[in-house]
Amino acid sequence: MSEPIYRKKTIEELTFTDDGMFQAVLHEPEICAELIERLLHLNVKNVEYPELEKQIAPYYTTKGVRLDVYLKDDDKIIDIEIQSYPQEALGKRTRYYQSMIDMDSLMKGQDYPELKDSYILFLCKQDPFKDDDNKPFGLPCYSFKNICEENASVKLNDKSVKVIYNASAYEKEEDERIRSLLHFISTDEPGKDDFSNRLSSLVEKIKDDEEFRSDYAAMNLHDRDIQRAARREGIAEGITQGSLQKAIEDAVIAIKEFKVSPQLAAEKMNAPLDKVLEKLKTGDK
């Protein structure tokens, strides 16, 4: 039986909320700062260059996390996540992300009082919260802080905040600037909002960037490897990259399907350029 056809969006189909494109757009510190200021109402003084898809795994026995966008201000750490489709256990996911971020900070020598304010920001295209009847609560924004159940005026003051936006309820958002951004996230239509139009223009610009095309090709091919290995082995982790021949074939795919130059494709796929050019010339012969 032949394998199912692997289907992932072409570069031309990508939008701001797609994996890969979201990280690439927020690779711009100024864009990150403005998005944070708009959605979290924070004054961002200084943005360390964002670490895209930061890996945190304090110990080899722990489950690591891959954060979409992880950045630091002078006095705060912010993790920004995009969720284009529903995922299980969102609350526990934010809990684990928070713990890993704190562990990462402490392992670098900080003591408890030195921990920076921490923000987990999720941008969801659909409402992640439903009542007992499986009906969405329908709020455009859900903010969570640790307070005392016996007396709400007593705050734990652990300096951690989790904010989850539901873009599908953008019409209910009272803040016009936030409403415009949520509308763009939900519909991919920037409207008249200046920031949303800048995001939309940046998406189109990135689509033409050869480096991005190469990285996106590599990500696609890696995901396809994982899917194939998972079907064979029944696992979805620990996949070893293929042989030299496979690297050459992947480079050729990147050139043909993603319009990447032979030089860059060979570099990204760790394949000899002369072998890649030879494969291109001979085709499937």
Short mmCIF file of C-alpha atoms in Angstrom, two decimals:
data_model
loop_
_atom_site.label_atom_id
_atom_site.label_comp_id
_atom_site.label_asym_id
_atom_site.label_seq_id
_atom_site.Cartn_x
_atom_site.Cartn_y
_atom_site.Cartn_z
CA MET A 1 0.00 0.00 0.00
CA SER A 2 1.37 3.40 -0.96
CA GLU A 3 1.85 6.09 1.67
CA PRO A 4 -0.75 8.84 1.94
CA ILE A 5 0.20 11.98 0.02
CA TYR A 6 1.90 14.45 2.34
CA ARG A 7 0.04 17.75 2.20
CA LYS A 8 1.34 20.91 3.73
CA LYS A 9 0.67 24.47 2.61
CA THR A 10 2.77 25.86 -0.18
CA ILE A 11 4.66 29.05 0.58
CA GLU A 12 2.18 31.02 -1.52
CA GLU A 13 -0.67 29.74 0.69
CA LEU A 14 0.93 30.75 3.99
CA THR A 15 -0.71 33.33 6.23
CA PHE A 16 0.48 35.15 9.36
CA THR A 17 -0.87 32.40 11.65
CA ASP A 18 0.86 29.47 9.93
CA ASP A 19 3.74 27.65 11.58
CA GLY A 20 6.99 29.00 10.23
CA MET A 21 5.53 32.24 8.94
CA PHE A 22 4.40 33.36 12.42
CA GLN A 23 7.92 32.90 13.77
CA ALA A 24 9.48 34.60 10.75
CA VAL A 25 7.26 37.70 11.06
CA LEU A 26 7.94 38.02 14.78
CA HIS A 27 11.63 37.68 14.05
CA GLU A 28 11.46 41.48 13.77
CA PRO A 29 12.00 42.94 17.29
CA GLU A 30 9.95 46.06 16.49
CA ILE A 31 7.02 43.92 15.37
CA CYS A 32 7.29 41.84 18.55
CA ALA A 33 7.36 44.96 20.70
CA GLU A 34 4.29 46.48 19.06
CA LEU A 35 2.31 43.24 19.23
CA ILE A 36 3.14 42.89 22.94
CA GLU A 37 2.26 46.49 23.71
CA ARG A 38 -1.06 46.13 21.90
CA LEU A 39 -2.14 42.78 23.35
CA LEU A 40 -0.60 42.89 26.83
CA HIS A 41 -0.72 46.65 27.45
CA LEU A 42 2.95 46.55 28.43
CA ASN A 43 5.62 49.14 27.86
CA VAL A 44 8.44 47.20 26.23
CA LYS A 45 11.67 49.00 27.02
CA ASN A 46 14.20 46.72 25.41
CA VAL A 47 13.70 43.58 23.34
CA GLU A 48 16.49 41.05 23.21
CA TYR A 49 16.54 39.53 19.77
CA PRO A 50 13.76 36.94 19.76
CA GLU A 51 14.75 33.30 20.03
CA LEU A 52 12.50 31.62 17.50
CA GLU A 53 11.25 28.15 18.42
CA LYS A 54 13.42 28.14 21.54
CA GLN A 55 14.12 24.67 22.88
CA ILE A 56 14.04 24.23 26.65
CA ALA A 57 14.91 20.83 28.12
CA PRO A 58 16.67 21.26 31.49
CA TYR A 59 17.46 17.56 31.90
CA TYR A 60 17.76 14.78 29.37
CA THR A 61 14.99 12.89 31.19
CA THR A 62 12.47 15.75 31.02
CA LYS A 63 10.02 16.54 28.27
CA GLY A 64 11.35 19.64 26.53
CA VAL A 65 9.22 22.37 25.02
CA ARG A 66 9.60 24.26 21.76
CA LEU A 67 8.35 27.79 22.19
CA ASP A 68 7.16 29.72 19.16
CA VAL A 69 8.64 33.08 20.14
CA TYR A 70 10.56 33.59 23.38
CA LEU A 71 11.95 37.01 24.20
CA LYS A 72 13.16 39.08 27.12
CA ASP A 73 12.69 42.67 28.15
CA ASP A 74 14.71 44.33 30.91
CA ASP A 75 12.31 43.11 33.58
CA LYS A 76 10.11 40.50 31.92
CA ILE A 77 10.09 37.29 29.88
CA ILE A 78 7.38 36.75 27.29
CA ASP A 79 6.45 33.61 25.39
CA ILE A 80 4.13 34.13 22.40
CA GLU A 81 2.33 31.12 20.94
CA ILE A 82 0.03 30.79 17.95
CA GLN A 83 -2.70 28.12 17.92
CA SER A 84 -4.40 27.79 14.55
CA TYR A 85 -6.33 24.68 15.54
CA PRO A 86 -7.64 23.31 18.86
CA GLN A 87 -5.17 21.41 21.02
CA GLU A 88 -5.79 19.34 24.13
CA ALA A 89 -5.01 20.51 27.66
CA LEU A 90 -4.25 24.14 26.88
CA GLY A 91 -4.23 24.99 30.60
CA LYS A 92 -1.71 22.29 31.45
CA ARG A 93 0.33 23.29 28.42
CA THR A 94 0.65 26.86 29.75
CA ARG A 95 1.50 25.47 33.19
CA TYR A 96 4.33 23.37 31.76
CA TYR A 97 5.65 26.20 29.58
CA GLN A 98 5.73 28.45 32.64
CA SER A 99 7.65 25.88 34.68
CA MET A 100 10.19 25.33 31.92
CA ILE A 101 10.77 29.07 31.47
CA ASP A 102 11.37 29.49 35.22
CA MET A 103 13.66 26.47 35.30
CA ASP A 104 15.63 27.85 32.37
CA SER A 105 16.11 31.13 34.24
CA LEU A 106 17.11 29.49 37.53
CA MET A 107 19.63 27.23 35.83
CA LYS A 108 21.38 30.35 34.55
CA GLY A 109 22.10 31.42 38.13
CA GLN A 110 19.12 33.49 39.15
CA ASP A 111 17.64 33.18 42.64
CA TYR A 112 13.89 33.32 43.33
CA PRO A 113 13.71 37.09 43.97
CA GLU A 114 15.55 37.68 40.69
CA LEU A 115 13.00 35.89 38.52
CA LYS A 116 11.57 38.30 35.96
CA ASP A 117 7.87 38.88 35.45
CA SER A 118 6.62 36.13 33.16
CA TYR A 119 3.91 36.28 30.50
CA ILE A 120 2.51 33.40 28.46
CA LEU A 121 0.55 34.82 25.52
CA PHE A 122 -1.55 32.49 23.37
CA LEU A 123 -3.23 33.67 20.16
CA CYS A 124 -5.97 31.18 19.26
CA LYS A 125 -8.03 31.27 16.09
CA GLN A 126 -10.83 29.38 17.85
CA ASP A 127 -12.25 29.58 21.36
CA PRO A 128 -10.22 27.18 23.55
CA PHE A 129 -12.65 27.28 26.48
CA LYS A 130 -16.04 25.56 26.63
CA ASP A 131 -18.63 25.00 29.36
CA ASP A 132 -19.96 21.67 30.58
CA ASP A 133 -22.33 21.54 27.60
CA ASN A 134 -19.39 21.97 25.20
CA LYS A 135 -20.50 25.48 24.33
CA PRO A 136 -17.73 28.08 23.84
CA PHE A 137 -17.67 30.83 26.45
CA GLY A 138 -17.18 33.32 23.64
CA LEU A 139 -14.85 35.83 25.30
CA PRO A 140 -12.28 37.55 23.09
CA CYS A 141 -9.69 37.46 25.89
CA TYR A 142 -9.06 35.26 28.94
CA SER A 143 -6.52 36.53 31.50
CA PHE A 144 -5.28 34.42 34.39
CA LYS A 145 -3.41 35.35 37.56
CA ASN A 146 -2.99 33.44 40.81
CA ILE A 147 -5.24 34.81 43.52
CA CYS A 148 -6.64 33.49 46.79
CA GLU A 149 -10.02 31.73 46.52
CA GLU A 150 -10.93 32.69 50.10
CA ASN A 151 -10.19 36.36 49.56
CA ALA A 152 -9.68 37.68 46.01
CA SER A 153 -7.83 40.72 47.32
CA VAL A 154 -5.01 38.42 48.46
CA LYS A 155 -2.61 37.90 45.56
CA LEU A 156 0.11 35.29 45.38
CA ASN A 157 2.31 37.87 43.67
CA ASP A 158 4.31 35.25 41.79
CA LYS A 159 4.61 37.71 38.88
CA SER A 160 3.24 35.25 36.32
CA VAL A 161 0.41 36.02 33.89
CA LYS A 162 -1.26 33.92 31.24
CA VAL A 163 -3.28 35.71 28.56
CA ILE A 164 -5.21 33.76 25.94
CA TYR A 165 -6.92 35.52 23.04
CA ASN A 166 -9.81 34.03 21.09
CA ALA A 167 -9.63 35.66 17.65
CA SER A 168 -12.98 34.21 16.56
CA ALA A 169 -14.72 36.57 19.03
CA TYR A 170 -13.01 39.70 17.70
CA GLU A 171 -16.34 41.52 17.30
CA LYS A 172 -16.82 41.45 21.09
CA GLU A 173 -13.48 43.09 21.85
CA GLU A 174 -13.97 46.67 23.04
CA ASP A 175 -10.42 47.88 22.42
CA GLU A 176 -10.39 48.93 18.75
CA ARG A 177 -6.68 48.24 18.24
CA ILE A 178 -6.96 44.75 19.67
CA ARG A 179 -10.20 44.11 17.78
CA SER A 180 -8.51 44.99 14.49
CA LEU A 181 -5.59 42.66 15.18
CA LEU A 182 -7.85 39.78 16.23
CA HIS A 183 -9.90 40.33 13.07
CA PHE A 184 -6.72 39.96 11.01
CA ILE A 185 -5.71 36.80 12.88
CA SER A 186 -9.16 35.30 12.40
CA THR A 187 -9.79 36.26 8.77
CA ASP A 188 -6.37 37.13 7.29
CA GLU A 189 -7.92 40.42 6.18
CA PRO A 190 -5.97 43.43 7.51
CA GLY A 191 -8.72 45.98 6.86
CA LYS A 192 -7.71 49.58 7.58
CA ASP A 193 -5.57 48.85 10.63
CA ASP A 194 -2.01 50.08 10.07
CA PHE A 195 -0.30 47.38 12.16
CA SER A 196 -2.30 44.55 10.56
CA ASN A 197 -1.40 45.89 7.12
CA ARG A 198 2.26 45.96 8.09
CA LEU A 199 1.99 42.35 9.22
CA SER A 200 0.25 41.38 5.98
CA SER A 201 2.89 43.14 3.86
CA LEU A 202 5.68 41.49 5.82
CA VAL A 203 4.11 38.07 5.18
CA GLU A 204 4.19 38.72 1.43
CA LYS A 205 7.76 39.99 1.61
CA ILE A 206 8.93 36.93 3.53
CA LYS A 207 7.37 34.61 0.95
CA ASP A 208 9.89 35.94 -1.58
CA ASP A 209 12.86 35.52 0.77
CA GLU A 210 15.08 32.69 -0.42
CA GLU A 211 16.41 31.94 3.07
CA PHE A 212 12.86 31.52 4.38
CA ARG A 213 11.94 29.31 1.43
CA SER A 214 14.90 27.08 2.18
CA ASP A 215 14.08 26.87 5.90
CA TYR A 216 10.43 26.16 5.14
CA ALA A 217 11.42 23.43 2.69
CA ALA A 218 13.64 21.83 5.33
CA MET A 219 10.82 22.01 7.89
CA ASN A 220 8.40 20.36 5.46
CA LEU A 221 10.79 17.57 4.61
CA HIS A 222 11.63 16.98 8.27
CA ASP A 223 7.91 16.75 9.13
CA ARG A 224 7.39 14.29 6.31
CA ASP A 225 10.26 12.16 7.62
CA ILE A 226 8.65 12.10 11.06
CA GLN A 227 5.27 11.08 9.65
CA ARG A 228 6.77 8.24 7.63
CA ALA A 229 8.91 6.98 10.52
CA ALA A 230 5.96 7.23 12.90
CA ARG A 231 3.91 5.00 10.62
CA ARG A 232 6.75 2.50 10.40
CA GLU A 233 7.83 2.50 14.02
CA GLY A 234 4.74 3.69 15.86
CA ILE A 235 6.64 6.62 17.38
CA ALA A 236 6.91 10.30 16.56
CA GLU A 237 10.19 11.21 18.22
CA GLY A 238 13.87 10.48 17.87
CA ILE A 239 13.91 10.28 14.08
CA THR A 240 17.40 10.18 12.62
CA GLN A 241 18.02 12.19 9.44
CA GLY A 242 18.64 10.16 6.32
CA SER A 243 21.67 9.28 4.26
CA LEU A 244 23.72 11.35 1.87
CA GLN A 245 21.49 10.25 -0.99
CA LYS A 246 18.43 11.47 0.87
CA ALA A 247 20.11 14.84 1.57
CA ILE A 248 20.74 15.23 -2.15
CA GLU A 249 17.13 14.32 -2.97
CA ASP A 250 15.82 16.77 -0.37
CA ALA A 251 17.96 19.53 -1.84
CA VAL A 252 16.52 18.82 -5.28
CA ILE A 253 12.98 18.98 -3.88
CA ALA A 254 13.77 22.31 -2.23
CA ILE A 255 15.00 23.65 -5.55
CA LYS A 256 12.09 22.40 -7.64
CA GLU A 257 9.16 22.84 -5.25
CA PHE A 258 10.29 25.82 -3.14
CA LYS A 259 12.33 27.77 -5.73
CA VAL A 260 15.49 27.72 -3.60
CA SER A 261 18.86 28.26 -5.28
CA PRO A 262 21.03 25.12 -5.66
CA GLN A 263 23.77 26.65 -3.49
CA LEU A 264 21.46 27.42 -0.58
CA ALA A 265 19.54 24.15 -0.91
CA ALA A 266 22.76 22.15 -0.78
CA GLU A 267 23.93 24.11 2.26
CA LYS A 268 20.66 23.70 4.17
CA MET A 269 20.34 19.99 3.41
CA ASN A 270 24.04 19.24 4.08
CA ALA A 271 24.46 17.88 0.58
CA PRO A 272 27.46 18.28 -1.78
CA LEU A 273 26.64 20.97 -4.34
CA ASP A 274 28.20 19.04 -7.23
CA LYS A 275 26.05 16.01 -6.45
CA VAL A 276 22.93 18.16 -6.23
CA LEU A 277 23.67 19.76 -9.60
CA GLU A 278 24.34 16.33 -11.09
CA LYS A 279 21.01 15.04 -9.75
CA LEU A 280 19.22 18.08 -11.20
CA LYS A 281 20.83 17.49 -14.58
CA THR A 282 20.13 13.78 -14.77
CA GLY A 283 16.69 13.92 -13.15
CA ASP A 284 15.32 10.47 -12.35
CA LYS A 285 17.55 8.68 -14.78
#
